[in-house]
């Protein structure tokens, strides 16, 4: 009788401890769905996500419009000078975009870019005063990022 009770208690403990594993084998509590009910694929939907949407590259006008406030503020241009700089930049940026679309070999691309930059320099030299042209060249070296003016602290 004692052996039977001991055997019964051992089997009961074994069943109790293995119930969780048996449920997982059968499908209850499984992260991949159950054996019954709605079936779900393990692979998530492979549809397009919002971050993978194709963005159109900015146009020449958008690029120039983005740079013009910094250029105008830094060089203190009047409306005529702004128009000269804007049209010159617009034409050069448009030509550079067209070259990138053509996808020429690197050396040929570099030569064409240098020609475009030389043409831009000639147009700006003709349309701007000397000091503003030099300031524009300096600003161009800094990639059209205006220098932040430092505020001097007053000593009391």
PDB file of C-alpha atoms in Angstrom:
ATOM      1  CA  UNK A   1       0.000   0.000   0.000  1.00  0.00           C
ATOM      2  CA  UNK A   2       2.805   2.374   0.858  1.00  0.00           C
ATOM      3  CA  UNK A   3       4.560   1.630  -2.437  1.00  0.00           C
ATOM      4  CA  UNK A   4       1.336   2.302  -4.343  1.00  0.00           C
ATOM      5  CA  UNK A   5       0.838   5.637  -2.594  1.00  0.00           C
ATOM      6  CA  UNK A   6       4.445   6.549  -3.244  1.00  0.00           C
ATOM      7  CA  UNK A   7       4.138   5.532  -6.913  1.00  0.00           C
ATOM      8  CA  UNK A   8       0.832   7.443  -7.257  1.00  0.00           C
ATOM      9  CA  UNK A   9       2.375  10.545  -5.635  1.00  0.00           C
ATOM     10  CA  UNK A  10       5.437  10.342  -7.925  1.00  0.00           C
ATOM     11  CA  UNK A  11       3.287  10.063 -11.054  1.00  0.00           C
ATOM     12  CA  UNK A  12       1.087  12.943  -9.865  1.00  0.00           C
ATOM     13  CA  UNK A  13       4.170  15.173  -9.336  1.00  0.00           C
ATOM     14  CA  UNK A  14       5.564  14.155 -12.725  1.00  0.00           C
ATOM     15  CA  UNK A  15       2.271  15.014 -14.467  1.00  0.00           C
ATOM     16  CA  UNK A  16       1.981  18.276 -12.560  1.00  0.00           C
ATOM     17  CA  UNK A  17       5.532  19.350 -13.449  1.00  0.00           C
ATOM     18  CA  UNK A  18       5.265  18.331 -17.130  1.00  0.00           C
ATOM     19  CA  UNK A  19       1.853  19.946 -17.728  1.00  0.00           C
ATOM     20  CA  UNK A  20       3.456  23.205 -18.842  1.00  0.00           C
ATOM     21  CA  UNK A  21       5.670  21.409 -21.372  1.00  0.00           C
ATOM     22  CA  UNK A  22       2.747  19.379 -22.678  1.00  0.00           C
ATOM     23  CA  UNK A  23       0.655  22.510 -23.199  1.00  0.00           C
ATOM     24  CA  UNK A  24       3.491  24.143 -25.109  1.00  0.00           C
ATOM     25  CA  UNK A  25       3.808  21.009 -27.270  1.00  0.00           C
ATOM     26  CA  UNK A  26       0.116  20.970 -27.980  1.00  0.00           C
ATOM     27  CA  UNK A  27      -0.009  24.660 -28.821  1.00  0.00           C
ATOM     28  CA  UNK A  28      -1.481  26.375 -25.774  1.00  0.00           C
ATOM     29  CA  UNK A  29       0.587  29.375 -24.808  1.00  0.00           C
ATOM     30  CA  UNK A  30       2.766  29.076 -27.887  1.00  0.00           C
ATOM     31  CA  UNK A  31       3.960  32.363 -29.348  1.00  0.00           C
ATOM     32  CA  UNK A  32       3.178  31.048 -32.851  1.00  0.00           C
ATOM     33  CA  UNK A  33      -0.512  30.480 -32.268  1.00  0.00           C
ATOM     34  CA  UNK A  34      -2.520  27.495 -31.152  1.00  0.00           C
ATOM     35  CA  UNK A  35      -3.426  24.309 -32.940  1.00  0.00           C
ATOM     36  CA  UNK A  36      -7.039  25.396 -33.101  1.00  0.00           C
ATOM     37  CA  UNK A  37      -8.516  28.772 -33.926  1.00  0.00           C
ATOM     38  CA  UNK A  38      -7.078  31.439 -36.143  1.00  0.00           C
ATOM     39  CA  UNK A  39      -3.805  30.453 -37.735  1.00  0.00           C
ATOM     40  CA  UNK A  40      -1.092  33.078 -38.025  1.00  0.00           C
ATOM     41  CA  UNK A  41       1.993  32.993 -40.124  1.00  0.00           C
ATOM     42  CA  UNK A  42       5.331  33.039 -38.372  1.00  0.00           C
ATOM     43  CA  UNK A  43       6.649  35.424 -41.061  1.00  0.00           C
ATOM     44  CA  UNK A  44       5.304  38.947 -40.626  1.00  0.00           C
ATOM     45  CA  UNK A  45       3.649  40.766 -43.516  1.00  0.00           C
ATOM     46  CA  UNK A  46       6.269  41.693 -46.066  1.00  0.00           C
ATOM     47  CA  UNK A  47       4.402  44.754 -47.306  1.00  0.00           C
ATOM     48  CA  UNK A  48       5.991  48.173 -47.658  1.00  0.00           C
ATOM     49  CA  UNK A  49       6.607  50.046 -44.473  1.00  0.00           C
ATOM     50  CA  UNK A  50       6.316  53.822 -44.155  1.00  0.00           C
ATOM     51  CA  UNK A  51      10.099  54.218 -43.772  1.00  0.00           C
ATOM     52  CA  UNK A  52      10.738  52.400 -47.051  1.00  0.00           C
ATOM     53  CA  UNK A  53       8.683  54.769 -49.182  1.00  0.00           C
ATOM     54  CA  UNK A  54      10.644  56.212 -52.050  1.00  0.00           C
ATOM     55  CA  UNK A  55      11.366  59.859 -51.485  1.00  0.00           C
ATOM     56  CA  UNK A  56      11.841  62.078 -54.464  1.00  0.00           C
ATOM     57  CA  UNK A  57      15.191  63.856 -54.470  1.00  0.00           C
ATOM     58  CA  UNK A  58      15.029  67.616 -53.947  1.00  0.00           C
ATOM     59  CA  UNK A  59      14.872  69.772 -57.045  1.00  0.00           C
ATOM     60  CA  UNK A  60      17.385  72.477 -57.860  1.00  0.00           C
ATOM     61  CA  UNK A  61      14.930  75.166 -56.760  1.00  0.00           C
ATOM     62  CA  UNK A  62      14.394  73.482 -53.387  1.00  0.00           C
ATOM     63  CA  UNK A  63      18.135  73.223 -52.806  1.00  0.00           C
ATOM     64  CA  UNK A  64      18.749  76.869 -53.722  1.00  0.00           C
ATOM     65  CA  UNK A  65      15.741  78.056 -51.691  1.00  0.00           C
ATOM     66  CA  UNK A  66      17.188  76.241 -48.683  1.00  0.00           C
ATOM     67  CA  UNK A  67      20.598  77.915 -49.070  1.00  0.00           C
ATOM     68  CA  UNK A  68      19.492  81.430 -50.005  1.00  0.00           C
ATOM     69  CA  UNK A  69      18.489  82.686 -46.504  1.00  0.00           C
ATOM     70  CA  UNK A  70      21.937  81.846 -45.124  1.00  0.00           C
ATOM     71  CA  UNK A  71      23.673  83.412 -48.111  1.00  0.00           C
ATOM     72  CA  UNK A  72      21.538  86.575 -48.030  1.00  0.00           C
ATOM     73  CA  UNK A  73      21.989  87.023 -44.303  1.00  0.00           C
ATOM     74  CA  UNK A  74      25.711  86.364 -44.292  1.00  0.00           C
ATOM     75  CA  UNK A  75      26.544  88.547 -47.309  1.00  0.00           C
ATOM     76  CA  UNK A  76      23.911  91.255 -46.670  1.00  0.00           C
ATOM     77  CA  UNK A  77      22.707  91.194 -50.281  1.00  0.00           C
ATOM     78  CA  UNK A  78      20.291  93.674 -51.828  1.00  0.00           C
ATOM     79  CA  UNK A  79      17.426  92.329 -54.000  1.00  0.00           C
ATOM     80  CA  UNK A  80      19.373  92.658 -57.279  1.00  0.00           C
ATOM     81  CA  UNK A  81      22.371  90.801 -55.851  1.00  0.00           C
ATOM     82  CA  UNK A  82      20.050  88.128 -54.435  1.00  0.00           C
ATOM     83  CA  UNK A  83      18.555  87.624 -57.902  1.00  0.00           C
ATOM     84  CA  UNK A  84      22.021  87.315 -59.464  1.00  0.00           C
ATOM     85  CA  UNK A  85      23.173  84.769 -56.881  1.00  0.00           C
ATOM     86  CA  UNK A  86      19.908  82.827 -57.044  1.00  0.00           C
ATOM     87  CA  UNK A  87      19.874  82.495 -60.845  1.00  0.00           C
ATOM     88  CA  UNK A  88      23.558  81.568 -60.980  1.00  0.00           C
ATOM     89  CA  UNK A  89      23.199  78.958 -58.242  1.00  0.00           C
ATOM     90  CA  UNK A  90      19.994  77.617 -59.752  1.00  0.00           C
ATOM     91  CA  UNK A  91      21.574  77.033 -63.150  1.00  0.00           C
ATOM     92  CA  UNK A  92      24.705  75.416 -61.702  1.00  0.00           C
ATOM     93  CA  UNK A  93      22.761  73.133 -59.349  1.00  0.00           C
ATOM     94  CA  UNK A  94      20.435  72.112 -62.184  1.00  0.00           C
ATOM     95  CA  UNK A  95      23.416  71.235 -64.399  1.00  0.00           C
ATOM     96  CA  UNK A  96      25.016  69.206 -61.589  1.00  0.00           C
ATOM     97  CA  UNK A  97      21.787  67.265 -61.027  1.00  0.00           C
ATOM     98  CA  UNK A  98      21.591  66.498 -64.745  1.00  0.00           C
ATOM     99  CA  UNK A  99      25.185  65.232 -64.695  1.00  0.00           C
ATOM    100  CA  UNK A 100      24.438  62.959 -61.754  1.00  0.00           C
ATOM    101  CA  UNK A 101      21.476  61.508 -63.630  1.00  0.00           C
ATOM    102  CA  UNK A 102      23.736  60.728 -66.606  1.00  0.00           C
ATOM    103  CA  UNK A 103      26.117  58.796 -64.327  1.00  0.00           C
ATOM    104  CA  UNK A 104      29.309  59.507 -66.228  1.00  0.00           C
ATOM    105  CA  UNK A 105      32.620  57.986 -65.270  1.00  0.00           C
ATOM    106  CA  UNK A 106      34.215  59.689 -62.235  1.00  0.00           C
ATOM    107  CA  UNK A 107      36.978  61.589 -64.047  1.00  0.00           C
ATOM    108  CA  UNK A 108      34.616  62.963 -66.684  1.00  0.00           C
ATOM    109  CA  UNK A 109      32.118  63.902 -63.946  1.00  0.00           C
ATOM    110  CA  UNK A 110      34.821  65.757 -62.018  1.00  0.00           C
ATOM    111  CA  UNK A 111      35.866  67.709 -65.125  1.00  0.00           C
ATOM    112  CA  UNK A 112      32.274  68.715 -65.831  1.00  0.00           C
ATOM    113  CA  UNK A 113      31.724  69.772 -62.217  1.00  0.00           C
ATOM    114  CA  UNK A 114      34.848  71.931 -62.375  1.00  0.00           C
ATOM    115  CA  UNK A 115      33.580  73.565 -65.579  1.00  0.00           C
ATOM    116  CA  UNK A 116      30.226  74.295 -63.936  1.00  0.00           C
ATOM    117  CA  UNK A 117      31.950  75.767 -60.868  1.00  0.00           C
ATOM    118  CA  UNK A 118      34.184  77.943 -63.076  1.00  0.00           C
ATOM    119  CA  UNK A 119      31.115  79.220 -64.956  1.00  0.00           C
ATOM    120  CA  UNK A 120      29.403  79.989 -61.634  1.00  0.00           C
ATOM    121  CA  UNK A 121      32.466  81.905 -60.414  1.00  0.00           C
ATOM    122  CA  UNK A 122      32.555  83.989 -63.615  1.00  0.00           C
ATOM    123  CA  UNK A 123      28.854  84.863 -63.332  1.00  0.00           C
ATOM    124  CA  UNK A 124      29.176  85.830 -59.673  1.00  0.00           C
ATOM    125  CA  UNK A 125      32.325  87.895 -60.279  1.00  0.00           C
ATOM    126  CA  UNK A 126      30.452  89.843 -62.916  1.00  0.00           C
ATOM    127  CA  UNK A 127      27.300  90.325 -60.807  1.00  0.00           C
ATOM    128  CA  UNK A 128      28.645  90.975 -57.301  1.00  0.00           C
ATOM    129  CA  UNK A 129      31.028  93.536 -55.814  1.00  0.00           C
ATOM    130  CA  UNK A 130      34.521  92.230 -55.017  1.00  0.00           C
ATOM    131  CA  UNK A 131      34.105  92.009 -51.214  1.00  0.00           C
ATOM    132  CA  UNK A 132      30.751  90.219 -51.479  1.00  0.00           C
ATOM    133  CA  UNK A 133      32.165  87.814 -54.067  1.00  0.00           C
ATOM    134  CA  UNK A 134      35.088  86.982 -51.744  1.00  0.00           C
ATOM    135  CA  UNK A 135      32.665  86.516 -48.854  1.00  0.00           C
ATOM    136  CA  UNK A 136      30.564  84.205 -51.054  1.00  0.00           C
ATOM    137  CA  UNK A 137      33.632  82.102 -51.924  1.00  0.00           C
ATOM    138  CA  UNK A 138      34.457  81.820 -48.219  1.00  0.00           C
ATOM    139  CA  UNK A 139      30.860  80.855 -47.447  1.00  0.00           C
ATOM    140  CA  UNK A 140      30.958  78.280 -50.237  1.00  0.00           C
ATOM    141  CA  UNK A 141      34.033  76.700 -48.641  1.00  0.00           C
ATOM    142  CA  UNK A 142      32.023  76.372 -45.410  1.00  0.00           C
ATOM    143  CA  UNK A 143      29.226  74.636 -47.365  1.00  0.00           C
ATOM    144  CA  UNK A 144      26.743  77.522 -47.033  1.00  0.00           C
ATOM    145  CA  UNK A 145      26.504  77.305 -43.268  1.00  0.00           C
ATOM    146  CA  UNK A 146      26.361  80.748 -41.789  1.00  0.00           C
ATOM    147  CA  UNK A 147      28.708  81.449 -38.923  1.00  0.00           C
ATOM    148  CA  UNK A 148      26.929  81.855 -35.659  1.00  0.00           C
ATOM    149  CA  UNK A 149      27.708  85.192 -34.142  1.00  0.00           C
ATOM    150  CA  UNK A 150      29.010  84.932 -30.623  1.00  0.00           C
ATOM    151  CA  UNK A 151      27.433  87.127 -28.038  1.00  0.00           C
ATOM    152  CA  UNK A 152      29.893  88.918 -25.823  1.00  0.00           C
ATOM    153  CA  UNK A 153      29.231  88.773 -22.145  1.00  0.00           C
ATOM    154  CA  UNK A 154      29.123  92.052 -20.344  1.00  0.00           C
ATOM    155  CA  UNK A 155      31.319  92.356 -17.308  1.00  0.00           C
ATOM    156  CA  UNK A 156      29.725  94.186 -14.402  1.00  0.00           C
TER     157      UNK A 156
END
